[in-house]
Amino acid sequence: MPFKKHSRQYDLVVFGATGFTGLLCAEHITTHFPTDLKWAIAGRSAEKLQNVINECKSLNPDRQQPAIEICSLNDADLGALAKKTFILITTVGPYAKYGEYAFKACAENGTHYFDCTGEAVWHMAMIKKYEATAKATGACLFPQAGIESAPSDLIAFKLASVIKSDLSAPVKDVVVSMHDIRGAPSGGTLNTVLSLFDIFHWKEVAKSHKPYALSPVQNPKRPPKPSLLSKLTGLHSISNLGLVSTSITGGTDAAVVQRSWGLFKQEPSLQKYFYGPNFTYREFMRARSYLRGMAMHYGLVIGGLLLMFCSPFRTMMRKFVYQPGEGPSREDQKKEYIQLRGVATPDIPTETSKQAFCKAEYSGGMYYLTAILLCQGALTLLQDDLELKGGVYTPACLGHGYIDRLNDVGFKFETRIVNA
């Protein structure tokens, strides 16, 4: 499939290619993208960037290697880089600390953009500051397009699609669960978590996790109220998902899924995907037992409070984590695995025993999965006619072509109608 025509020097630039996730992006592009791609890798050190090229050359020696762009974290350098490329992928974080330069540059210069932040509070700030600019320049910006929060967003999209196609109905309640995960966070991720409350006040973080905080329109519909026992223990029993507990990424992912709902309702080119007026979303993590599920819940509650209100705790934790740019070894990444499951009920006036079920799974490194999500999202934007005007979008806005590409490179989605 040919790339879209444009006047920029590059189709794609990976900014932060010497970092842990950025290197994986460069490797994925080298092994999976069409060879006529015009691309570059960008960062501050020419020597380190050359090492990335050498690494890529060992994976595919016959492919034309990327150009090198020297770029520091400032408005002038990022503005100049953004003008050269059709799409910019940035893996330079923590985004709350370093991400605004690239986001601003792309919004102002009409450059499409992907990142892998998990910082919903920063995402909310960028929408407020730059969405109007992006709409004026035509830049399509896709924050939170890595493992947070693309999988959850795409599962909700797939569930809604199968309910529409097979049951001819809009969607009511969607529940997603992290069914299984084996993997370790990188230094960049850990330092993002530890630095977030040094940059944003806890009230700002809490505000970004309120229902529909990122959505362009509000939805008065709320999920079913939990029982008193669920409030006390954090445990829920969900049909076809089993026993689940509180998810560490639930609030962050929900913010993106709810923004998708709002964009699908508001944007004319996306209204064909609208989930329905009574849509709700919840996210959990599978609990292997009642005791472990309660421990997960209270561990997250207590840990979250310590991160928010105890600066010495954050300082202490920094001594025990990977440093930025570091992460699991290649051998350890090969052993990693993730599986998410989701269910959705149709919004119909009569009781039904049918619901949609989706399973999404990937065998391999979690950070390579993030690289896949970023790069295949960029490829979708390069090749597909999405009818997107400028603005801040979500992974689900890339549509079915994005999911098809992910299936082709190992992130498998399986969706069907089941009995509730």
XYZ file of N, CA and C in Angstrom, residues 52-216:
495
model
N 22.555 2.950 17.234
C 21.215 2.452 16.900
C 21.169 2.000 15.447
N 21.757 2.789 14.560
C 21.791 2.412 13.144
C 22.551 1.106 12.953
N 23.661 0.954 13.651
C 24.427 -0.297 13.553
C 23.594 -1.487 14.013
N 22.835 -1.281 15.068
C 21.949 -2.336 15.579
C 20.894 -2.700 14.534
N 20.312 -1.682 13.926
C 19.291 -1.918 12.897
C 19.885 -2.603 11.671
N 21.100 -2.206 11.316
C 21.752 -2.802 10.146
C 21.992 -4.285 10.345
N 22.257 -4.694 11.577
C 22.464 -6.118 11.848
C 21.172 -6.911 11.687
N 20.028 -6.238 11.849
C 18.733 -6.905 11.693
C 18.320 -7.012 10.235
N 18.695 -6.012 9.434
C 18.302 -5.992 8.024
C 19.375 -5.246 7.235
N 20.484 -5.920 6.896
C 21.623 -5.237 6.258
C 21.318 -4.706 4.866
N 20.295 -5.231 4.204
C 19.991 -4.810 2.838
C 19.108 -3.571 2.785
N 18.584 -3.170 3.901
C 17.675 -2.036 3.927
C 18.443 -0.717 4.030
N 17.933 0.317 3.349
C 18.514 1.650 3.511
C 18.279 2.116 4.941
N 19.337 2.517 5.612
C 19.235 2.864 7.020
C 18.740 4.306 7.198
N 18.220 4.628 8.387
C 17.658 5.965 8.600
C 18.728 7.044 8.649
N 18.293 8.261 8.377
C 19.169 9.415 8.560
C 19.258 9.747 10.049
N 20.243 10.541 10.392
C 20.426 10.991 11.776
C 20.085 12.477 11.862
N 19.268 12.826 12.839
C 18.936 14.219 13.119
C 19.318 14.531 14.563
N 20.194 15.501 14.749
C 20.592 15.913 16.093
C 19.567 16.926 16.602
N 18.993 16.615 17.748
C 17.898 17.443 18.255
C 17.915 17.436 19.773
N 17.926 18.608 20.364
C 17.874 18.730 21.820
C 16.464 19.099 22.262
N 16.258 19.058 23.569
C 14.936 19.344 24.125
C 14.746 20.844 24.301
N 14.381 21.495 23.199
C 14.028 22.906 23.248
C 13.093 23.211 22.089
N 12.419 24.336 22.166
C 11.413 24.677 21.155
C 12.018 24.831 19.768
N 13.197 25.433 19.681
C 13.805 25.681 18.374
C 14.148 24.375 17.668
N 14.829 23.473 18.359
C 15.232 22.206 17.741
C 14.030 21.341 17.380
N 13.063 21.237 18.291
C 11.892 20.405 18.005
C 11.028 21.020 16.919
N 10.952 22.345 16.879
C 10.205 22.995 15.808
C 10.825 22.717 14.452
N 12.159 22.803 14.376
C 12.857 22.523 13.116
C 12.680 21.069 12.701
N 12.745 20.152 13.669
C 12.574 18.735 13.357
C 11.157 18.444 12.892
N 10.166 19.024 13.557
C 8.773 18.780 13.193
C 8.476 19.232 11.766
N 9.114 20.296 11.325
C 8.882 20.795 9.970
C 9.411 19.844 8.899
N 10.333 18.957 9.282
C 10.956 18.064 8.305
C 10.180 16.770 8.071
N 9.244 16.432 8.964
C 8.653 15.096 8.899
C 7.133 15.130 8.862
N 6.560 14.134 8.220
C 5.107 13.979 8.148
C 4.564 13.480 9.486
N 5.290 12.545 10.127
C 4.898 11.987 11.424
C 6.111 11.968 12.346
N 5.887 12.305 13.606
C 6.921 12.198 14.637
C 6.451 11.225 15.718
N 7.266 10.211 15.997
C 7.070 9.353 17.164
C 8.064 9.806 18.219
N 7.588 10.120 19.404
C 8.504 10.505 20.479
C 8.361 9.563 21.665
N 9.497 9.064 22.132
C 9.529 8.188 23.303
C 10.303 8.835 24.446
N 10.479 10.141 24.382
C 11.268 10.870 25.378
C 10.375 11.255 26.559
N 10.604 10.632 27.689
C 9.833 10.919 28.885
C 10.757 11.119 30.078
N 10.192 11.386 31.254
C 8.761 11.508 31.521
C 8.153 12.652 30.708
N 6.981 12.400 30.164
C 6.364 13.388 29.283
C 5.962 14.644 30.053
N 5.558 14.483 31.296
C 5.204 15.653 32.098
C 6.389 16.592 32.265
N 7.599 16.044 32.147
C 8.823 16.831 32.319
C 9.400 17.285 30.984
N 9.388 16.393 29.986
C 10.092 16.660 28.728
C 9.199 16.633 27.481
N 7.951 16.226 27.623
C 7.145 15.930 26.445
C 6.543 17.110 25.722
N 6.384 18.234 26.410
C 5.652 19.340 25.802
C 6.362 19.928 24.586
N 7.687 19.900 24.563
C 8.411 20.463 23.417
C 7.965 19.808 22.108
N 7.921 18.494 22.082
C 7.547 17.787 20.857
C 6.067 17.952 20.555
N 5.234 17.876 21.583
C 3.789 18.023 21.376
C 3.475 19.397 20.782
N 4.057 20.423 21.366
C 3.848 21.791 20.892
C 4.359 21.961 19.465
N 5.554 21.449 19.194
C 6.151 21.597 17.865
C 5.282 20.958 16.793
N 4.762 19.777 17.077
C 3.925 19.089 16.090
C 2.593 19.806 15.906
N 1.986 20.250 16.997
C 0.720 20.977 16.896
C 0.885 22.246 16.067
N 1.973 22.966 16.283
C 2.171 24.248 15.605
C 2.562 24.091 14.147
N 3.176 22.965 13.792
C 3.701 22.800 12.434
C 2.917 21.807 11.579
N 1.754 21.379 12.046
C 0.925 20.469 11.257
C 1.545 19.099 11.076
N 2.311 18.657 12.064
C 2.997 17.363 12.002
C 2.235 16.350 12.849
N 1.956 15.194 12.284
C 1.249 14.155 13.030
C 2.179 13.563 14.091
N 1.594 13.038 15.172
C 2.366 12.790 16.390
C 1.860 11.558 17.132
N 2.802 10.743 17.654
C 2.475 9.595 18.503
C 3.409 9.577 19.707
N 2.853 9.253 20.882
C 3.700 9.039 22.051
C 3.162 7.879 22.878
N 3.923 7.484 23.891
C 3.539 6.352 24.743
C 3.440 6.772 26.199
N 3.013 8.013 26.444
C 2.820 8.444 27.817
C 1.715 7.630 28.486
N 1.805 7.518 29.801
C 0.708 6.974 30.586
C 0.198 8.012 31.571
N 0.556 9.263 31.325
C 0.253 10.359 32.248
C -0.999 11.099 31.781
N -2.165 10.654 32.273
C -3.425 11.254 31.843
C -3.498 12.732 32.209
N -2.882 13.111 33.314
C -2.918 14.510 33.730
C -2.146 15.378 32.738
N -1.036 14.879 32.222
C -0.286 15.615 31.199
C -1.074 15.643 29.891
N -1.665 14.533 29.536
C -2.516 14.439 28.346
C -3.601 15.514 28.412
N -4.266 15.631 29.549
C -5.320 16.626 29.723
C -4.776 18.042 29.541
N -3.596 18.307 30.088
C -2.991 19.630 29.953
C -2.671 19.953 28.498
N -2.183 18.954 27.741
C -1.844 19.174 26.336
C -3.092 19.440 25.490
N -4.183 18.755 25.799
C -5.438 19.013 25.086
C -5.848 20.469 25.269
N -5.814 20.928 26.509
C -6.243 22.296 26.804
C -5.343 23.328 26.126
N -4.044 23.050 26.062
C -3.099 24.039 25.545
C -2.984 24.031 24.025
N -3.123 22.840 23.397
C -2.729 22.756 21.988
C -3.769 22.166 21.037
N -4.919 21.738 21.532
C -5.878 21.140 20.599
C -6.374 22.155 19.573
N -6.647 23.371 19.992
C -7.111 24.392 19.055
C -6.056 24.663 17.984
N -4.792 24.695 18.382
C -3.701 24.893 17.423
C -3.635 23.741 16.434
N -3.744 22.510 16.927
C -3.690 21.339 16.051
C -4.839 21.339 15.055
N -6.009 21.749 15.486
C -7.151 21.821 14.566
C -6.895 22.840 13.462
N -6.198 23.915 13.802
C -5.905 24.954 12.811
C -4.843 24.511 11.816
N -3.842 23.746 12.263
C -2.734 23.346 11.383
C -2.967 22.006 10.694
N -3.924 21.215 11.189
C -4.175 19.894 10.613
C -3.374 18.776 11.242
N -2.663 19.048 12.333
C -1.881 18.007 13.008
C -2.804 17.036 13.736
N -2.594 15.739 13.509
C -3.327 14.698 14.232
C -2.398 14.145 15.312
N -2.751 14.357 16.554
C -1.891 14.024 17.682
C -2.476 12.836 18.447
N -1.643 11.821 18.696
C -2.090 10.585 19.344
C -1.260 10.313 20.602
N -1.567 10.979 21.727
C -0.907 10.623 22.984
C -1.492 9.342 23.564
N -0.785 8.740 24.518
C -1.198 7.492 25.170
C -1.487 6.396 24.144
N -0.575 6.241 23.185
C -0.767 5.277 22.102
C 0.112 4.050 22.245
N 0.698 3.841 23.438
C 1.472 2.638 23.702
C 0.654 1.645 24.501
N 1.325 0.866 25.338
C 0.620 -0.133 26.136
C -0.376 0.538 27.077
N -0.143 1.777 27.411
C -1.151 2.655 27.976
C -1.422 3.733 26.931
N -2.582 3.739 26.315
C -3.772 2.980 26.668
C -4.403 2.345 25.431
N -3.558 2.053 24.408
C -4.086 1.536 23.152
C -4.816 0.200 23.298
N -4.283 -0.807 24.010
C -5.000 -2.086 24.074
C -6.418 -1.962 24.618
N -6.602 -1.257 25.714
C -7.938 -1.091 26.291
C -8.857 -0.342 25.337
N -8.338 0.704 24.719
C -9.126 1.503 23.782
C -9.569 0.667 22.584
N -8.682 -0.163 22.080
C -9.001 -0.982 20.909
C -9.932 -2.137 21.264
N -9.822 -2.682 22.473
C -10.756 -3.728 22.896
C -12.171 -3.159 22.977
N -12.320 -1.978 23.570
C -13.642 -1.344 23.620
C -14.181 -1.110 22.212
N -13.311 -0.679 21.312
C -13.699 -0.451 19.915
C -14.152 -1.748 19.249
N -13.402 -2.834 19.449
C -13.755 -4.126 18.859
C -15.067 -4.653 19.426
N -15.259 -4.526 20.730
C -16.495 -4.993 21.350
C -17.699 -4.235 20.799
N -17.568 -2.927 20.680
C -18.660 -2.130 20.132
C -18.953 -2.509 18.686
N -17.903 -2.776 17.923
C -18.076 -3.128 16.510
C -18.829 -4.436 16.345
N -18.499 -5.450 17.164
C -19.153 -6.749 17.011
C -20.593 -6.702 17.507
N -20.880 -5.891 18.507
C -22.272 -5.741 18.950
C -23.102 -5.055 17.869
N -22.517 -4.058 17.223
C -23.234 -3.389 16.136
C -23.478 -4.331 14.966
N -22.446 -5.081 14.578
C -22.560 -5.926 13.391
C -23.400 -7.173 13.635
N -23.277 -7.795 14.818
C -23.948 -9.073 15.069
C -25.278 -8.937 15.793
N -25.426 -7.901 16.606
C -26.658 -7.744 17.380
C -27.442 -6.490 17.002
N -26.909 -5.711 16.073
C -27.584 -4.502 15.570
C -28.013 -3.576 16.704
N -27.094 -3.330 17.623
C -27.419 -2.523 18.796
C -26.237 -1.657 19.186
N -26.509 -0.545 19.870
C -25.400 0.199 20.479
C -24.888 -0.541 21.711
N -23.875 0.021 22.341
C -23.220 -0.640 23.471
C -23.672 -0.003 24.781
N -23.784 -0.846 25.795
C -24.115 -0.350 27.125
C -22.878 -0.413 28.018
N -22.705 -1.497 28.742
C -21.589 -1.604 29.686
C -20.417 -2.374 29.082
N -19.225 -1.804 29.157
C -17.992 -2.463 28.727
C -17.091 -2.638 29.949
N -16.562 -3.854 30.102
C -15.627 -4.147 31.189
C -14.399 -4.823 30.592
N -13.219 -4.306 30.889
C -11.957 -4.882 30.418
C -11.149 -5.325 31.634
N -10.483 -6.458 31.503
C -9.663 -6.985 32.590
C -8.285 -7.374 32.077
N -7.254 -7.000 32.828
C -5.900 -7.502 32.569
C -5.869 -8.938 33.078
N -6.013 -9.887 32.159
C -6.169 -11.286 32.556
C -4.847 -11.921 32.964
N -3.770 -11.539 32.275
C -2.458 -12.118 32.585
C -1.380 -11.175 32.083
N -0.356 -10.971 32.872
C 0.782 -10.161 32.423
C 2.039 -10.664 33.107
N 3.071 -10.844 32.306
C 4.386 -11.220 32.809
C 5.392 -10.272 32.177
N 5.921 -9.354 32.966
C 6.858 -8.377 32.432
C 7.287 -7.407 33.510
N 8.402 -6.728 33.267
C 8.947 -5.767 34.228
C 8.983 -4.382 33.598
N 8.696 -3.328 34.384
C 8.733 -1.972 33.841
C 10.154 -1.495 33.580
N 10.298 -0.599 32.606
C 11.610 -0.019 32.306
C 11.900 1.124 33.274
N 13.139 1.610 33.212
C 13.508 2.736 34.046
C 12.705 3.983 33.735
N 12.404 4.191 32.453
C 11.621 5.357 32.073
C 10.235 5.339 32.680
N 9.582 4.185 32.650
C 8.248 4.059 33.232
C 8.274 4.299 34.732
N 9.220 3.672 35.409
C 9.300 3.809 36.864
C 9.591 5.249 37.271
N 10.470 5.914 36.543
C 10.784 7.297 36.876
C 9.627 8.238 36.546
N 8.824 7.878 35.549
C 7.621 8.650 35.260
C 6.670 8.622 36.446
N 6.423 7.427 36.970
C 5.528 7.278 38.119
C 6.048 8.072 39.312
N 7.342 7.984 39.555
C 7.920 8.619 40.737
C 8.018 10.138 40.610
N 8.083 10.645 39.384
C 8.236 12.094 39.205
C 6.913 12.815 38.993
N 5.835 12.063 38.731
C 4.563 12.684 38.359
C 4.077 13.661 39.426
N 4.164 13.245 40.697
C 3.640 14.088 41.769
C 4.632 15.170 42.192
N 5.833 15.140 41.626
C 6.759 16.258 41.806
C 6.416 17.402 40.859
N 5.702 17.074 39.780
C 5.389 18.057 38.745
C 3.952 18.559 38.859
N 3.008 17.633 39.081
C 1.595 17.990 39.179
C 1.106 17.851 40.619
N 0.237 18.756 41.017
C -0.411 18.640 42.324
C -1.363 17.449 42.298
N -1.505 16.799 43.440
C -2.349 15.603 43.479
C -3.781 15.903 43.057
N -4.252 17.141 43.280
C -5.613 17.492 42.866
C -5.747 17.491 41.342
N -4.680 17.907 40.642
C -4.697 17.869 39.178
C -4.732 16.431 38.672
N -3.949 15.557 39.315
C -3.948 14.141 38.934
C -5.325 13.538 39.165
N -5.923 13.827 40.310
C -7.253 13.304 40.614
C -8.286 13.814 39.610
N -8.181 15.069 39.226
C -9.123 15.647 38.263
C -9.047 14.945 36.914
N -7.840 14.560 36.500
C -7.667 13.904 35.197
C -8.255 12.498 35.177
N -8.530 11.927 36.353
C -9.103 10.589 36.436
C -10.598 10.608 36.738
N -11.196 11.785 36.763
C -12.645 11.854 36.910
C -13.303 11.379 35.617
N -14.542 10.860 35.695
C -15.207 10.368 34.482
C -15.254 11.428 33.378
N -14.803 11.051 32.202
C -14.854 11.862 30.988
C -14.042 13.161 31.108
N -12.982 13.114 31.928
C -12.129 14.293 32.090
C -11.443 14.685 30.788
N -11.126 13.719 29.926
C -10.460 14.006 28.652
C -11.434 14.098 27.485
N -12.684 13.785 27.714
C -13.663 13.743 26.624
C -14.100 15.150 26.230
N -14.305 15.398 24.927
C -14.786 16.713 24.500
C -16.238 16.966 24.882
